[in-house]
Short mmCIF file of C-alpha atoms and ligand atoms in Angstrom, two decimals:
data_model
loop_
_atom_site.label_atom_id
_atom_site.label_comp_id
_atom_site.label_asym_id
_atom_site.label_seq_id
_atom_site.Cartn_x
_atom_site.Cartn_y
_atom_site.Cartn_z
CA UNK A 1 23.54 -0.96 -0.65
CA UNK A 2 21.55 -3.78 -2.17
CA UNK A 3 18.57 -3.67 -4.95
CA UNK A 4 14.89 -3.93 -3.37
CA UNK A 5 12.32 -6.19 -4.67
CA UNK A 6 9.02 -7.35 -3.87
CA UNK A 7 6.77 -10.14 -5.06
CA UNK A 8 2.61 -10.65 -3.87
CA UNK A 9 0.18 -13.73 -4.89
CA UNK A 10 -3.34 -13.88 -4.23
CA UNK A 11 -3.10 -17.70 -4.18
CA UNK A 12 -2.16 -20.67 -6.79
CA UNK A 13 -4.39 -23.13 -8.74
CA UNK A 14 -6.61 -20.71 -10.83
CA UNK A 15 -9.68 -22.68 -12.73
CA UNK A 16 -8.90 -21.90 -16.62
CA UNK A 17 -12.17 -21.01 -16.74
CA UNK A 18 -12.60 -18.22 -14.64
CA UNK A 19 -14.18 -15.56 -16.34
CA UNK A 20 -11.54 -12.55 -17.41
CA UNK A 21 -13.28 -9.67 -15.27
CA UNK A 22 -12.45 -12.06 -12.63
CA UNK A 23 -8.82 -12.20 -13.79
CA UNK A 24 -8.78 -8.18 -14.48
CA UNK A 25 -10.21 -7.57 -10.79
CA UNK A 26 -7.49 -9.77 -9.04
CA UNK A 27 -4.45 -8.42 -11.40
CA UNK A 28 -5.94 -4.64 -10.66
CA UNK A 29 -5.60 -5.36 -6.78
CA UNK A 30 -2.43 -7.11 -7.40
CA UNK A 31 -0.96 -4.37 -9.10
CA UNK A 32 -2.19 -1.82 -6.73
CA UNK A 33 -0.68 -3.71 -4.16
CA UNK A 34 2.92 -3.53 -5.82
CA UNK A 35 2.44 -0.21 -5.77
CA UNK A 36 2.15 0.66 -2.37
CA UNK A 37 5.34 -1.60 -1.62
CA UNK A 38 7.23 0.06 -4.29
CA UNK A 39 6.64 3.72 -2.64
CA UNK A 40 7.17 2.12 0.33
CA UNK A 41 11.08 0.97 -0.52
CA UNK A 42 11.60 3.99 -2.11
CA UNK A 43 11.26 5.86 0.97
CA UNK A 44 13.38 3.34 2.52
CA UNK A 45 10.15 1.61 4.76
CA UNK A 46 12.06 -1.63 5.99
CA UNK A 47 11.00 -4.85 4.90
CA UNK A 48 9.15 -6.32 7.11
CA UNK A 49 6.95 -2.96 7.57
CA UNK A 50 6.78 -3.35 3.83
CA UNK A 51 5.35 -6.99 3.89
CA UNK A 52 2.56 -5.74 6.59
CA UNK A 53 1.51 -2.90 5.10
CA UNK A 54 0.76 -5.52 1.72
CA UNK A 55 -0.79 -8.06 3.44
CA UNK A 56 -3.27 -5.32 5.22
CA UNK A 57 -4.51 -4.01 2.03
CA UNK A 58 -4.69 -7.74 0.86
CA UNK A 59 -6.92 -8.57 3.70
CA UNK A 60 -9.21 -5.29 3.91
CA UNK A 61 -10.10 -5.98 0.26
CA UNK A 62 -12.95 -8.80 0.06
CA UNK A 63 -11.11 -10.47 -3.42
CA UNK A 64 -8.85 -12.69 -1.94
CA UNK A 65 -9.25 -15.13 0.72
CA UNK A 66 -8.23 -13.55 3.45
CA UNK A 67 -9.52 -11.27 6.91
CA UNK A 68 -12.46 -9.64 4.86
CA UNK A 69 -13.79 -12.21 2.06
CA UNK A 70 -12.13 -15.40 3.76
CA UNK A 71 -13.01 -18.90 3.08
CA UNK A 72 -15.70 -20.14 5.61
CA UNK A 73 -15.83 -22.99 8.03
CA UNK A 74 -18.43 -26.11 7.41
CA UNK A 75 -20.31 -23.73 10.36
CA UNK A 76 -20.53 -21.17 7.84
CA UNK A 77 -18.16 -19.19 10.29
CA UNK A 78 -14.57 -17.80 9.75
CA UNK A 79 -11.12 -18.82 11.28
CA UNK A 80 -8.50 -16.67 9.82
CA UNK A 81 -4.82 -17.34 10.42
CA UNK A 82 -1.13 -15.39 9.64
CA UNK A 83 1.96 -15.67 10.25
CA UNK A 84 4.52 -13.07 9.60
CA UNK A 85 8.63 -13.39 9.51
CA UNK A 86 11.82 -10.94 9.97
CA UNK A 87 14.78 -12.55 7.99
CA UNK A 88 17.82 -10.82 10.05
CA UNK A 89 17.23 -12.18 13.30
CA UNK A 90 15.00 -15.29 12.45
CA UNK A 91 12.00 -13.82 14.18
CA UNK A 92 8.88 -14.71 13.69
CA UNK A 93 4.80 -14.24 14.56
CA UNK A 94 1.80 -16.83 13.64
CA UNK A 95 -1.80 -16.39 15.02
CA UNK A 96 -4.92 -19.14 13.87
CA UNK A 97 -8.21 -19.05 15.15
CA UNK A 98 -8.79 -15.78 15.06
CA UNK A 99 -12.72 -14.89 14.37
CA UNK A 100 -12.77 -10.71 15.14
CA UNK A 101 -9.27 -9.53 14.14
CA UNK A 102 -9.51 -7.16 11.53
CA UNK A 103 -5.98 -7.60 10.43
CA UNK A 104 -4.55 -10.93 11.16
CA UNK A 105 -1.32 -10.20 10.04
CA UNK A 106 -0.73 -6.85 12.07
CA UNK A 107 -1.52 -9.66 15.24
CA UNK A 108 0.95 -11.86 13.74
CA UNK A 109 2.95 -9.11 13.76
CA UNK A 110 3.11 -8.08 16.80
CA UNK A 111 3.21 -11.86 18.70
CA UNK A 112 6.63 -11.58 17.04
CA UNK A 113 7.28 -8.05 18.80
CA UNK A 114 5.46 -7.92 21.92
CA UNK A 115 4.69 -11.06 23.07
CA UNK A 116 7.29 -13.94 24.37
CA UNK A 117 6.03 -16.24 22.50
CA UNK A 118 6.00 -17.22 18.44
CA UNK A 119 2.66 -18.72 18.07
CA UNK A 120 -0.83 -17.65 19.57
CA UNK A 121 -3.93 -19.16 18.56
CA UNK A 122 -7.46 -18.81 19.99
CA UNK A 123 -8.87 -17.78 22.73
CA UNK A 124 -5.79 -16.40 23.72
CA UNK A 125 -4.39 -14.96 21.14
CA UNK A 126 -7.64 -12.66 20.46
CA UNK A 127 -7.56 -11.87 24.18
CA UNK A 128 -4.03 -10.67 23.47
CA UNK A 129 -5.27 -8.67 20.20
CA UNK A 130 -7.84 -6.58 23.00
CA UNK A 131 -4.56 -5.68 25.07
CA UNK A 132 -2.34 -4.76 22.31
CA UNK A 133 -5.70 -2.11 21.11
CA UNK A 134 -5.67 -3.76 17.38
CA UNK A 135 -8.96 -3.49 15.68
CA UNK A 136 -11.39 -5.76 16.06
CA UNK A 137 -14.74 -6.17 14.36
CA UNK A 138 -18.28 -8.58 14.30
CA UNK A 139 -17.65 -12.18 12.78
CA UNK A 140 -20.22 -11.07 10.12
CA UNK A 141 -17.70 -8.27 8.93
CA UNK A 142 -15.41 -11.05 7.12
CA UNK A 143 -18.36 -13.07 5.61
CA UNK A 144 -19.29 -12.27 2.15
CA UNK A 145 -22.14 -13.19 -0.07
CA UNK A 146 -19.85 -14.55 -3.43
CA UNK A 147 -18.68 -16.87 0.21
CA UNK A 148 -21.78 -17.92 1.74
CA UNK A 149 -22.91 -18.43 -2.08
CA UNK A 150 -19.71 -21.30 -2.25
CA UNK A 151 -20.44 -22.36 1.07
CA UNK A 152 -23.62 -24.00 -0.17
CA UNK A 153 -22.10 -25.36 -3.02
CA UNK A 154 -19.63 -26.81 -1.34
CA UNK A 155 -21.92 -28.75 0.97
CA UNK A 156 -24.37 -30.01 -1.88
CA UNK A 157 -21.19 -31.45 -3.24
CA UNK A 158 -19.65 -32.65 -0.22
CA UNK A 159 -16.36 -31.45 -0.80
CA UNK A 160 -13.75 -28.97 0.74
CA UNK A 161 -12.95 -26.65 -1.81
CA UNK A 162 -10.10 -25.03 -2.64
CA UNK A 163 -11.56 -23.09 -5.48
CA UNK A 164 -14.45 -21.02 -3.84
CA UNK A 165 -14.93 -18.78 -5.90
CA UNK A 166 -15.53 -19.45 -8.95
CA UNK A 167 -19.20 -17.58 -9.76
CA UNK A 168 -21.15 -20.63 -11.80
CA UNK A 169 -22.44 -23.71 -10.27
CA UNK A 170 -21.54 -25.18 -13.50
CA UNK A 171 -17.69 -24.52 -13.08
CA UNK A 172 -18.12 -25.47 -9.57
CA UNK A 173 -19.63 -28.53 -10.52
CA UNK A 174 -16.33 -29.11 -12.37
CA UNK A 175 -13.90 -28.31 -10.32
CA UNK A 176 -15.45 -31.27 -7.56
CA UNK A 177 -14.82 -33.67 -9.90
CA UNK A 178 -11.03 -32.98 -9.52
CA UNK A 179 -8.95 -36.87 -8.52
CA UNK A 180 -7.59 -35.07 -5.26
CA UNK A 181 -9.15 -36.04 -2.10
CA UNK A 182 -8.87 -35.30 1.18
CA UNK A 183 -10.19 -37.35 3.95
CA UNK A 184 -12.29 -38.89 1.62
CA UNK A 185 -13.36 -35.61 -0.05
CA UNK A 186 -13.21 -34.31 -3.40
CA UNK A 187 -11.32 -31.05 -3.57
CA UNK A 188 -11.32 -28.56 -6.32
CA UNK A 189 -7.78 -27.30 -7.08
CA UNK A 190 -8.28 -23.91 -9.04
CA UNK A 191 -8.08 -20.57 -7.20
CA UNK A 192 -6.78 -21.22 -3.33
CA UNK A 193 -6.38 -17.03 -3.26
CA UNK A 194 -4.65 -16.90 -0.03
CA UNK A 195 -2.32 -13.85 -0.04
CA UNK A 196 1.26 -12.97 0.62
CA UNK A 197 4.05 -10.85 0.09
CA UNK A 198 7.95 -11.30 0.47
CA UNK A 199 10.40 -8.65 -0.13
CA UNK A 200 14.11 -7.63 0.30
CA UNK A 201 14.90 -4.14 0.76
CA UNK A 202 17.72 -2.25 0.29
CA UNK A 203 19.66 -3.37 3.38
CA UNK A 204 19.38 -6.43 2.26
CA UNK A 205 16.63 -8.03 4.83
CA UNK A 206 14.22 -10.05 3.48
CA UNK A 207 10.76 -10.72 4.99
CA UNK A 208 8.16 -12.46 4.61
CA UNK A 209 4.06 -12.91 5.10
CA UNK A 210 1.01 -15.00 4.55
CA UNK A 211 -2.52 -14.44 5.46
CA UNK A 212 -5.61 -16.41 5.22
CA UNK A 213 -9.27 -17.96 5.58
CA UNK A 214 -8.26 -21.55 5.02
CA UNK A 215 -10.21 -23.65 2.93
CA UNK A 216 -14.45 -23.11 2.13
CA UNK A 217 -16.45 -25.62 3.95
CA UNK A 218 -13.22 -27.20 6.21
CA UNK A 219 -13.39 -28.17 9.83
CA UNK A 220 -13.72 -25.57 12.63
CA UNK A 221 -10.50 -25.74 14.07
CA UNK A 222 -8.93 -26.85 10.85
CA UNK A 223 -5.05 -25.41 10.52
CA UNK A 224 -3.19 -25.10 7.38
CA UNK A 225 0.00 -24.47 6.31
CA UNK A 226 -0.30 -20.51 6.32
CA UNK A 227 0.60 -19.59 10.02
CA UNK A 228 3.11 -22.31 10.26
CA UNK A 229 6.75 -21.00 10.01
CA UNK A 230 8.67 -22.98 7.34
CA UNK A 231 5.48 -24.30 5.63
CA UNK A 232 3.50 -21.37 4.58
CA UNK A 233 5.96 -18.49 5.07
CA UNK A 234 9.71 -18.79 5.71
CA UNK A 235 12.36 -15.69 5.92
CA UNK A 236 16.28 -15.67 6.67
CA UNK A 237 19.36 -13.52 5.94
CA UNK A 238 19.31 -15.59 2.41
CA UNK A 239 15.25 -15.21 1.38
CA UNK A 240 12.11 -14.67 2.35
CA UNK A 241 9.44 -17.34 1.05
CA UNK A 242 5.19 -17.14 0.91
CA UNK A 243 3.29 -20.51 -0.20
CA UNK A 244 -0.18 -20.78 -0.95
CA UNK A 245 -2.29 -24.02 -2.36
CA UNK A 246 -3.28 -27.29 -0.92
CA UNK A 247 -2.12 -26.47 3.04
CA UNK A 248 -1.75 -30.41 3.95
CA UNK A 249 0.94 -31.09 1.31
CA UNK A 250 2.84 -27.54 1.71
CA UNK A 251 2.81 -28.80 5.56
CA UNK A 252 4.11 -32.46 4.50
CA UNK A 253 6.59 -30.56 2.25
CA UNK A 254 7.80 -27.76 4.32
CA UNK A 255 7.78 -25.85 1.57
CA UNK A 256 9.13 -22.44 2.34
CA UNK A 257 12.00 -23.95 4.79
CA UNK A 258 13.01 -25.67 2.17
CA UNK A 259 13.68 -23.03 -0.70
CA UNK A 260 15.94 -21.36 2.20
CA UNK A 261 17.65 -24.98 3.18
CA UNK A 262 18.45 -26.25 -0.46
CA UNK A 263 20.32 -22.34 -0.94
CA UNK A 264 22.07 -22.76 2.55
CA UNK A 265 22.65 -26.84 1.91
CA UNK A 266 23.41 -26.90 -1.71
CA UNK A 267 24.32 -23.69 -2.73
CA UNK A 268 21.96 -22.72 -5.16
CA UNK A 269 20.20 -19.65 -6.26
CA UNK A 270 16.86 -18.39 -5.56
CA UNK A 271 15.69 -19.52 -9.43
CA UNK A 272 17.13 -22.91 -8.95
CA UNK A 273 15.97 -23.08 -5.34
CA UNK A 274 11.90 -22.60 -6.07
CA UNK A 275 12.61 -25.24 -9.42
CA UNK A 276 13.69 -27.45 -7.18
CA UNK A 277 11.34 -27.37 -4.16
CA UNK A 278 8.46 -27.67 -6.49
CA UNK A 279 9.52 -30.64 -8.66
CA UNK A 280 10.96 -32.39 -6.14
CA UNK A 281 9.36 -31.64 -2.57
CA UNK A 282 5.52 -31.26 -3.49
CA UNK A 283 4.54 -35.20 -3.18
CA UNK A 284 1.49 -34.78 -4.90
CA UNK A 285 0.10 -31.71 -3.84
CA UNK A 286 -0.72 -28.73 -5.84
CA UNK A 287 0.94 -25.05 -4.60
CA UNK A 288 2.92 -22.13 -5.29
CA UNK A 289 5.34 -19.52 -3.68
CA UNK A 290 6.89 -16.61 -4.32
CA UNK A 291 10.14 -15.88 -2.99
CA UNK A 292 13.08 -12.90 -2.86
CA UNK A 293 16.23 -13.18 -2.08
CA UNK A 294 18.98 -10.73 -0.54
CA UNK A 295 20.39 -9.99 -3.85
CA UNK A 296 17.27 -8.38 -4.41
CA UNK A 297 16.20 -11.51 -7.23
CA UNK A 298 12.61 -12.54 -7.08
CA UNK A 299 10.69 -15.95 -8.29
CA UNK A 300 8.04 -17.50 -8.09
CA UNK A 301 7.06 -21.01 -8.97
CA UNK A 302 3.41 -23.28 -9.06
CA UNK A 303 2.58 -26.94 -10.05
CA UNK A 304 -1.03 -25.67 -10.78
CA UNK A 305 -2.64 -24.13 -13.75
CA UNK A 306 -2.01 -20.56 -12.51
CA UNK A 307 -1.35 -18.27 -9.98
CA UNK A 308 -2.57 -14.89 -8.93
CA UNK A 309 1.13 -13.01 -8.61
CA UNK A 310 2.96 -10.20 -9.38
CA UNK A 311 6.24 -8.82 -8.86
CA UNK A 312 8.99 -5.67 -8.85
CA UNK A 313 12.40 -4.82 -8.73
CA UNK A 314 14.49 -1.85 -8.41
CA UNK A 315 15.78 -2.82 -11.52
CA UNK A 316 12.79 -1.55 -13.35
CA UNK A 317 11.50 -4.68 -13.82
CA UNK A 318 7.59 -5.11 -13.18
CA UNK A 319 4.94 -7.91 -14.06
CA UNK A 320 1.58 -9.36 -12.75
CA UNK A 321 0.27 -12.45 -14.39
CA UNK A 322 -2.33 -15.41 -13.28
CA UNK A 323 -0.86 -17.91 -15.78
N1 LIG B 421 -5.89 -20.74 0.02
C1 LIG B 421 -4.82 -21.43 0.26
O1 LIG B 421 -3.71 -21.23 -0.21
C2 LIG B 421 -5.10 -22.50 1.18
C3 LIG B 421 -4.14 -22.52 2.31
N2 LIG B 421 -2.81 -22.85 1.86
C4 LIG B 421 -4.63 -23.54 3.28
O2 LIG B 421 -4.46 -24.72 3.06
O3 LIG B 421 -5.23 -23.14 4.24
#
């Protein structure tokens, strides 16, 4: 028998400025989050039941950018995507599009189990989510005011932001002027707040899971990196890896893949691994990920200011930080 861990982010880049009951909010959810998973492996819940059951809470909660409280399109609409993956057998789930799932990830989920397939996006793969009976709910369910707020701000400015939600036109002001662009748009880099959650349980299976509203103010139809396996979520017999930040370059990168290849290719360990993916596979793009392995070690590493995270072990050991 192994050692379990877990490890959860509520997405990377956080604006040094955002005010503390901000911080205090995300690090209670966090941290209530951990806690679920950690009575979950107790009572022996496999992994990848484990990972699920995070992400759900992750996405019911408006805080993070994700099923309720997700980033919107430039229509002011949302397109939520998740992908989901079991590390034993290499299976996998993704779903994009998706505008009345309540719980993207459960549909991820269950592509992986019940369907033939690996990927569905829309229409399909909501017509799929009425056959399989998961709950579905009005567009207007996921859209939030703190969101439509952003939305705006986001338009005056002309930019895609990363960093929704940060309350004050003022900060918002700043965090336009960052020097990243895409397409010819500014984009703020501070508080991306897509979620995840990896973990290894005691057997030894890792697994792994990413949910999300995208960026504020990006193209309808726009995909990122979070429902594509081996960018935004990666799991094998060795690890189980979720990324969140700027989706373009964690696509470029193949971020999670690669924490799993450079352990399978070069031997390293999971610490060493995440080093090494984000100095030397993030061409200029700014993300994070949090990763287990089967040893039941956890990291997680970010080339931004901060990121929303927190962690277990069996050991004992327990932490949630933003910094
Ligand atoms: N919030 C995020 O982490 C953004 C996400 N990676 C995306 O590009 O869609």
């Amino acid at each position: 028998m192994g050692a379990w861990a877990i490890a959860v982010h509520g997405g990377a880049g956080v604006d040094p400025n955002l005010p503390k009951e901000r911080q205090d909010e995300a690090k209670r959810l966090l941290t209530r989050c951990l806690d679920i998973g950690i009575s979950a492996l107790r009572s022996n819940v496999p992994a990848i039941d484990v990972v699920e059951l995070v992400v759900r809470e992750l996405e019911t909660d408006p805080l993070f950018n994700s099923g309720r409280g997700s980033a919107l399109t430039e229509k002011g609409t949302v397109e939520m995507e998740a992908s989901i993956m079991d590390g034993p057998k290499r299976r996998c789930g993704a779903v994009s599009g998706l505008t009345t799932v309540k719980n993207p990830i459960s549909l991820a989920r269950l592509v992986m189990e019940k369907s033939p397939h690996s990927y569905l996006t829309t229409p399909g793969a909501e017509e799929f989510a009425k056959k399989q009976g998961v709950e579905m709910v009005d567009n207007d369910y996921f859209i939030t005011e703190d969101n439509v707020g952003m939305l705006k701000l986001a338009k005056e400015a002309n930019s895609i932001l990363f960093d929704y939600r940060i309350p004050t036109v003022g900060t918002c002001g700043a965090a336009v002027d960052s020097h990243l662009q895409m397409n010819g748009l500014p984009i703020s880099v501070y508080a991306p707040e897509t979620v995840g959650c990896v973990v290894v349980d005691k057997e030894g299976r890792c697994a792994a899971g990413t949910s999300t509203g995208g960026l504020m103010n990006k193209m309808s139809g726009r995909i990122g990196d979070s429902p594509i396996i081996g960018a935004g979520t990666y799991a094998c017999e060795l690890c189980g890896v979720s990324c969140t930040g700027e989706g373009e370059a964690i696509i470029r990168s193949t971020l999670a893949r690669d924490v799993a290849a450079v352990m399978e290719y070069k031997g390293l360990n999971l610490h060493e691994a995440v080093d090494y993916v984000i100095k030397n596979r993030l061409n200029e793009g700014k993300a994070g990920l949090i990763a287990v392995s089967k040893n039941g070690e956890v990291a997680c590493g970010f080339n931004t200011t901060g990121m929303f995270r927190g962690c277990a072990t069996e050991g004992g050991f327990m932490e949630v930080g933003v910094w």
